[in-house]
Amino acid sequence: MILITRPEDDAKKLSMILDHKQIAYHRDSLISFSMLSKKEINITSNIFLISSIQAIYSLQKNNLFKNPELASGSFYVIGNRSSHLLKELGMNQVEDTFFDFNTFNNFLSQNKIKTQINYLCGDIISQEAEMAVETKKLNKIILYRTIAAKRFSNETIELMNSGKIDSVMLFSKYTSLVYQQLLTKHGMEEKARDIEYYCLSMRIAEFMQEKEYNRCIVCDYPDQNSMITAIEKK
């Protein structure tokens, strides 16, 4: 049985796909989100980077697509899913879509873009993104905050202690950190070392392996479909 750790809405959608493929799973969302209000968000220029679906949901909820800067703005987007959603919502000013943050960073360097880009994001971003903020390539505009689960559900604890959970899906380094912290809290670190970890990126796998969770499988591409494909190969 595979443990889904995604936020609740994403976990529900993913579980329907796994149901169709007859893959046994258990859901325990390890992170959730709290959106900032419109008055807490200050947008002052019109060149943007978006790398998460949650950022788009926040813009939509706060009716910010009518903001003059956004309505006339240009968007760089990381991930095809986010790019498609923006276009579905009528934001057709997507200049380019990137595979991951590294490919976007390479684009900035190669094209010598000097204008600071507004990064529409959550409070927790990757180390690479933080470096771009520190060097003034990006201006971090927080649209939502990430909330970590305080414990595993009782059912998750029971399934892990009984050995029924034999694999875990990890979609972000922060979720992986929360997972590790909860293992420690519940005294299940050693038991969890025999579990297989499907990691969206090599960075997540390396983070897990630093704590000796070594049975990591890295997706060919950093998206959900690639992770499902990796699971089906087993």
mmCIF file of C-alpha atoms in Angstrom:
data_model
loop_
_atom_site.group_PDB
_atom_site.id
_atom_site.type_symbol
_atom_site.label_atom_id
_atom_site.label_comp_id
_atom_site.label_asym_id
_atom_site.label_seq_id
_atom_site.Cartn_x
_atom_site.Cartn_y
_atom_site.Cartn_z
ATOM 1 C CA MET A 1 0.000 0.000 0.000
ATOM 2 C CA ILE A 2 1.252 3.465 -0.930
ATOM 3 C CA LEU A 3 0.958 6.528 1.299
ATOM 4 C CA ILE A 4 -0.245 9.728 -0.391
ATOM 5 C CA THR A 5 1.123 12.789 1.436
ATOM 6 C CA ARG A 6 -0.226 15.520 -0.870
ATOM 7 C CA PRO A 7 -2.546 18.334 0.298
ATOM 8 C CA GLU A 8 -6.160 17.198 0.627
ATOM 9 C CA ASP A 9 -7.577 18.392 -2.703
ATOM 10 C CA ASP A 10 -4.625 17.049 -4.695
ATOM 11 C CA ALA A 11 -4.703 13.808 -2.691
ATOM 12 C CA LYS A 12 -8.376 13.224 -3.533
ATOM 13 C CA LYS A 13 -7.748 13.717 -7.255
ATOM 14 C CA LEU A 14 -4.710 11.445 -7.146
ATOM 15 C CA SER A 15 -6.616 8.742 -5.260
ATOM 16 C CA MET A 16 -9.208 8.592 -8.058
ATOM 17 C CA ILE A 17 -6.420 7.901 -10.567
ATOM 18 C CA LEU A 18 -4.953 5.186 -8.343
ATOM 19 C CA ASP A 19 -8.426 3.668 -7.872
ATOM 20 C CA HIS A 20 -8.771 3.397 -11.644
ATOM 21 C CA LYS A 21 -5.372 1.718 -11.879
ATOM 22 C CA GLN A 22 -6.205 -0.592 -8.931
ATOM 23 C CA ILE A 23 -3.236 0.627 -6.885
ATOM 24 C CA ALA A 24 -3.832 0.338 -3.129
ATOM 25 C CA TYR A 25 -3.269 3.577 -1.216
ATOM 26 C CA HIS A 26 -3.848 5.444 2.015
ATOM 27 C CA ARG A 27 -4.202 9.240 2.268
ATOM 28 C CA ASP A 28 -2.682 11.374 5.008
ATOM 29 C CA SER A 29 -2.089 14.969 3.926
ATOM 30 C CA LEU A 30 1.059 16.237 5.627
ATOM 31 C CA ILE A 31 0.685 19.856 4.539
ATOM 32 C CA SER A 32 -2.174 22.272 3.971
ATOM 33 C CA PHE A 33 -2.390 25.891 2.854
ATOM 34 C CA SER A 34 -3.713 29.162 4.239
ATOM 35 C CA MET A 35 -4.247 31.885 1.648
ATOM 36 C CA LEU A 36 -3.378 35.484 2.399
ATOM 37 C CA SER A 37 -6.107 38.085 1.967
ATOM 38 C CA LYS A 38 -6.085 40.535 -0.914
ATOM 39 C CA LYS A 39 -5.051 43.420 1.349
ATOM 40 C CA GLU A 40 -1.933 41.496 2.427
ATOM 41 C CA ILE A 41 -0.665 41.150 -1.165
ATOM 42 C CA ASN A 42 1.160 44.038 -2.827
ATOM 43 C CA ILE A 43 1.802 43.790 -6.568
ATOM 44 C CA THR A 44 3.715 46.696 -8.090
ATOM 45 C CA SER A 45 5.161 45.551 -11.438
ATOM 46 C CA ASN A 46 4.069 43.368 -14.330
ATOM 47 C CA ILE A 47 6.652 40.611 -14.901
ATOM 48 C CA PHE A 48 5.895 37.425 -12.970
ATOM 49 C CA LEU A 49 7.084 33.920 -12.188
ATOM 50 C CA ILE A 50 4.606 31.255 -11.063
ATOM 51 C CA SER A 51 5.644 27.738 -10.096
ATOM 52 C CA SER A 52 2.664 26.325 -8.199
ATOM 53 C CA ILE A 53 -1.015 25.611 -8.748
ATOM 54 C CA GLN A 54 -1.669 26.945 -5.247
ATOM 55 C CA ALA A 55 -0.391 30.385 -6.244
ATOM 56 C CA ILE A 56 -2.868 30.462 -9.127
ATOM 57 C CA TYR A 57 -5.712 29.405 -6.827
ATOM 58 C CA SER A 58 -4.784 32.238 -4.473
ATOM 59 C CA LEU A 59 -4.808 34.793 -7.290
ATOM 60 C CA GLN A 60 -8.187 33.474 -8.411
ATOM 61 C CA LYS A 61 -9.719 33.490 -4.926
ATOM 62 C CA ASN A 62 -8.604 37.081 -4.319
ATOM 63 C CA ASN A 63 -9.848 38.157 -7.759
ATOM 64 C CA LEU A 64 -6.346 39.426 -8.525
ATOM 65 C CA PHE A 65 -6.413 38.566 -12.213
ATOM 66 C CA LYS A 66 -8.261 41.881 -12.595
ATOM 67 C CA ASN A 67 -5.330 43.711 -10.991
ATOM 68 C CA PRO A 68 -3.959 46.070 -13.719
ATOM 69 C CA GLU A 69 -0.399 44.801 -13.306
ATOM 70 C CA LEU A 70 -1.466 41.163 -13.609
ATOM 71 C CA ALA A 71 -3.972 41.761 -16.395
ATOM 72 C CA SER A 72 -1.304 43.419 -18.548
ATOM 73 C CA GLY A 73 1.598 41.357 -17.230
ATOM 74 C CA SER A 74 3.938 38.769 -18.684
ATOM 75 C CA PHE A 75 4.285 35.361 -17.046
ATOM 76 C CA TYR A 76 7.102 32.861 -16.811
ATOM 77 C CA VAL A 77 5.767 29.558 -15.532
ATOM 78 C CA ILE A 78 7.414 26.463 -14.089
ATOM 79 C CA GLY A 79 5.453 23.294 -14.861
ATOM 80 C CA ASN A 80 3.023 22.461 -17.658
ATOM 81 C CA ARG A 81 0.106 22.020 -15.274
ATOM 82 C CA SER A 82 0.406 25.580 -13.962
ATOM 83 C CA SER A 83 0.868 26.928 -17.478
ATOM 84 C CA HIS A 84 -2.270 25.176 -18.752
ATOM 85 C CA LEU A 85 -4.336 26.378 -15.787
ATOM 86 C CA LEU A 86 -3.293 29.997 -16.312
ATOM 87 C CA LYS A 87 -4.344 29.814 -19.953
ATOM 88 C CA GLU A 88 -7.649 28.164 -19.007
ATOM 89 C CA LEU A 89 -8.316 31.162 -16.763
ATOM 90 C CA GLY A 90 -7.763 33.536 -19.667
ATOM 91 C CA MET A 91 -4.221 34.612 -18.807
ATOM 92 C CA ASN A 92 -2.649 34.106 -22.217
ATOM 93 C CA GLN A 93 0.457 36.208 -21.587
ATOM 94 C CA VAL A 94 2.621 33.173 -20.761
ATOM 95 C CA GLU A 95 6.013 34.029 -22.239
ATOM 96 C CA ASP A 96 7.612 30.654 -21.567
ATOM 97 C CA THR A 97 7.101 27.449 -19.583
ATOM 98 C CA PHE A 98 10.015 25.717 -17.849
ATOM 99 C CA PHE A 99 10.704 22.155 -16.758
ATOM 100 C CA ASP A 100 11.942 23.128 -13.276
ATOM 101 C CA PHE A 101 13.548 26.024 -11.415
ATOM 102 C CA ASN A 102 17.033 25.197 -12.683
ATOM 103 C CA THR A 103 15.967 25.517 -16.328
ATOM 104 C CA PHE A 104 14.323 28.852 -15.502
ATOM 105 C CA ASN A 105 17.489 30.034 -13.743
ATOM 106 C CA ASN A 106 19.573 29.029 -16.766
ATOM 107 C CA PHE A 107 17.196 31.012 -18.973
ATOM 108 C CA LEU A 108 17.724 34.105 -16.810
ATOM 109 C CA SER A 109 21.502 33.759 -17.017
ATOM 110 C CA GLN A 110 21.641 33.082 -20.757
ATOM 111 C CA ASN A 111 19.313 35.948 -21.640
ATOM 112 C CA LYS A 112 20.889 38.380 -19.180
ATOM 113 C CA ILE A 113 17.499 39.524 -17.911
ATOM 114 C CA LYS A 114 18.141 42.404 -15.523
ATOM 115 C CA THR A 115 14.553 43.352 -14.644
ATOM 116 C CA GLN A 116 13.534 41.960 -11.252
ATOM 117 C CA ILE A 117 10.747 39.401 -11.634
ATOM 118 C CA ASN A 118 7.901 39.112 -9.133
ATOM 119 C CA TYR A 119 7.800 35.536 -7.819
ATOM 120 C CA LEU A 120 4.180 34.749 -6.870
ATOM 121 C CA CYS A 121 4.589 31.938 -4.376
ATOM 122 C CA GLY A 122 4.077 30.515 -0.903
ATOM 123 C CA ASP A 123 6.143 31.309 2.171
ATOM 124 C CA ILE A 124 8.257 28.181 1.661
ATOM 125 C CA ILE A 125 10.248 28.025 -1.574
ATOM 126 C CA SER A 126 13.238 26.032 -2.781
ATOM 127 C CA GLN A 127 16.811 26.846 -1.834
ATOM 128 C CA GLU A 128 17.534 27.790 -5.450
ATOM 129 C CA ALA A 129 14.609 30.215 -5.450
ATOM 130 C CA GLU A 130 15.726 31.745 -2.146
ATOM 131 C CA MET A 131 19.161 32.371 -3.661
ATOM 132 C CA ALA A 132 17.534 34.141 -6.616
ATOM 133 C CA VAL A 133 15.598 36.314 -4.149
ATOM 134 C CA GLU A 134 18.782 37.130 -2.226
ATOM 135 C CA THR A 135 20.581 38.163 -5.430
ATOM 136 C CA LYS A 136 17.613 40.388 -6.412
ATOM 137 C CA LYS A 137 16.718 38.376 -9.513
ATOM 138 C CA LEU A 138 13.328 37.687 -7.943
ATOM 139 C CA ASN A 139 11.036 39.696 -5.709
ATOM 140 C CA LYS A 140 9.210 37.239 -3.437
ATOM 141 C CA ILE A 141 5.481 37.966 -3.165
ATOM 142 C CA ILE A 142 3.828 35.565 -0.719
ATOM 143 C CA LEU A 143 0.278 34.546 -1.641
ATOM 144 C CA TYR A 144 -0.224 31.679 0.823
ATOM 145 C CA ARG A 145 1.348 30.003 3.827
ATOM 146 C CA THR A 146 2.122 26.317 4.223
ATOM 147 C CA ILE A 147 0.922 24.545 7.372
ATOM 148 C CA ALA A 148 2.593 21.321 8.490
ATOM 149 C CA ALA A 149 0.634 18.452 10.027
ATOM 150 C CA LYS A 150 1.323 18.012 13.747
ATOM 151 C CA ARG A 151 1.000 14.213 13.689
ATOM 152 C CA PHE A 152 0.208 11.232 11.524
ATOM 153 C CA SER A 153 -3.399 10.097 11.601
ATOM 154 C CA ASN A 154 -4.158 7.116 13.843
ATOM 155 C CA GLU A 155 -4.822 5.012 10.752
ATOM 156 C CA THR A 156 -1.447 5.927 9.259
ATOM 157 C CA ILE A 157 0.316 4.945 12.492
ATOM 158 C CA GLU A 158 -1.521 1.612 12.566
ATOM 159 C CA LEU A 159 -0.796 0.850 8.903
ATOM 160 C CA MET A 160 2.889 1.711 9.228
ATOM 161 C CA ASN A 161 3.362 -0.264 12.429
ATOM 162 C CA SER A 162 1.706 -3.281 10.820
ATOM 163 C CA GLY A 163 3.926 -3.005 7.733
ATOM 164 C CA LYS A 164 1.010 -2.481 5.359
ATOM 165 C CA ILE A 165 2.420 0.786 4.006
ATOM 166 C CA ASP A 166 5.356 -0.231 1.832
ATOM 167 C CA SER A 167 5.862 2.960 -0.194
ATOM 168 C CA VAL A 168 5.380 6.738 0.080
ATOM 169 C CA MET A 169 4.879 9.448 -2.549
ATOM 170 C CA LEU A 170 6.914 12.607 -1.876
ATOM 171 C CA PHE A 171 6.228 15.683 -4.006
ATOM 172 C CA SER A 172 8.335 18.320 -2.245
ATOM 173 C CA LYS A 173 11.362 18.673 0.002
ATOM 174 C CA TYR A 174 9.237 20.390 2.637
ATOM 175 C CA THR A 175 6.716 17.529 2.711
ATOM 176 C CA SER A 176 9.676 15.164 3.065
ATOM 177 C CA LEU A 177 10.914 17.191 6.029
ATOM 178 C CA VAL A 178 7.487 17.058 7.704
ATOM 179 C CA TYR A 179 7.355 13.311 7.055
ATOM 180 C CA GLN A 180 10.753 12.812 8.704
ATOM 181 C CA GLN A 181 9.761 14.945 11.691
ATOM 182 C CA LEU A 182 6.576 12.922 12.218
ATOM 183 C CA LEU A 183 8.475 9.651 11.976
ATOM 184 C CA THR A 184 10.700 10.894 14.803
ATOM 185 C CA LYS A 185 7.716 12.104 16.823
ATOM 186 C CA HIS A 186 6.018 8.708 16.587
ATOM 187 C CA GLY A 187 9.225 6.684 17.000
ATOM 188 C CA MET A 188 9.000 5.006 13.595
ATOM 189 C CA GLU A 189 12.314 5.989 11.955
ATOM 190 C CA GLU A 190 13.797 2.494 11.837
ATOM 191 C CA LYS A 191 10.602 0.884 10.606
ATOM 192 C CA ALA A 192 10.386 3.479 7.822
ATOM 193 C CA ARG A 193 13.852 2.678 6.444
ATOM 194 C CA ASP A 194 12.462 -0.403 4.669
ATOM 195 C CA ILE A 195 9.832 1.656 2.841
ATOM 196 C CA GLU A 196 10.258 2.705 -0.792
ATOM 197 C CA TYR A 197 10.088 6.443 -1.524
ATOM 198 C CA TYR A 198 8.851 7.772 -4.847
ATOM 199 C CA CYS A 199 10.501 11.190 -5.136
ATOM 200 C CA LEU A 200 9.507 13.894 -7.573
ATOM 201 C CA SER A 201 13.128 15.037 -7.911
ATOM 202 C CA MET A 202 16.691 14.027 -7.174
ATOM 203 C CA ARG A 203 16.838 16.834 -4.603
ATOM 204 C CA ILE A 204 14.071 15.145 -2.590
ATOM 205 C CA ALA A 205 15.757 11.743 -2.900
ATOM 206 C CA GLU A 206 19.092 13.142 -1.697
ATOM 207 C CA PHE A 207 17.338 14.800 1.232
ATOM 208 C CA MET A 208 15.786 11.461 2.231
ATOM 209 C CA GLN A 209 19.059 9.593 1.789
ATOM 210 C CA GLU A 210 20.866 12.060 4.074
ATOM 211 C CA LYS A 211 18.737 10.570 6.876
ATOM 212 C CA GLU A 212 19.354 7.004 5.609
ATOM 213 C CA TYR A 213 15.977 6.521 3.962
ATOM 214 C CA ASN A 214 17.811 4.993 1.047
ATOM 215 C CA ARG A 215 15.166 3.159 -0.976
ATOM 216 C CA CYS A 216 14.396 6.119 -3.211
ATOM 217 C CA ILE A 217 13.016 6.040 -6.735
ATOM 218 C CA VAL A 218 13.327 9.301 -8.676
ATOM 219 C CA CYS A 219 10.753 10.210 -11.322
ATOM 220 C CA ASP A 220 11.949 10.675 -14.899
ATOM 221 C CA TYR A 221 10.094 14.000 -14.979
ATOM 222 C CA PRO A 222 8.981 16.220 -12.062
ATOM 223 C CA ASP A 223 5.244 15.647 -12.427
ATOM 224 C CA GLN A 224 2.537 13.389 -11.047
ATOM 225 C CA ASN A 225 2.120 11.348 -14.237
ATOM 226 C CA SER A 226 5.784 10.394 -14.175
ATOM 227 C CA MET A 227 5.471 9.299 -10.547
ATOM 228 C CA ILE A 228 2.464 7.114 -11.346
ATOM 229 C CA THR A 229 4.406 5.585 -14.237
ATOM 230 C CA ALA A 230 7.272 4.757 -11.862
ATOM 231 C CA ILE A 231 4.837 3.084 -9.453
ATOM 232 C CA GLU A 232 3.306 1.014 -12.255
ATOM 233 C CA LYS A 233 6.765 -0.270 -13.260
ATOM 234 C CA LYS A 234 7.201 -1.966 -9.880
#
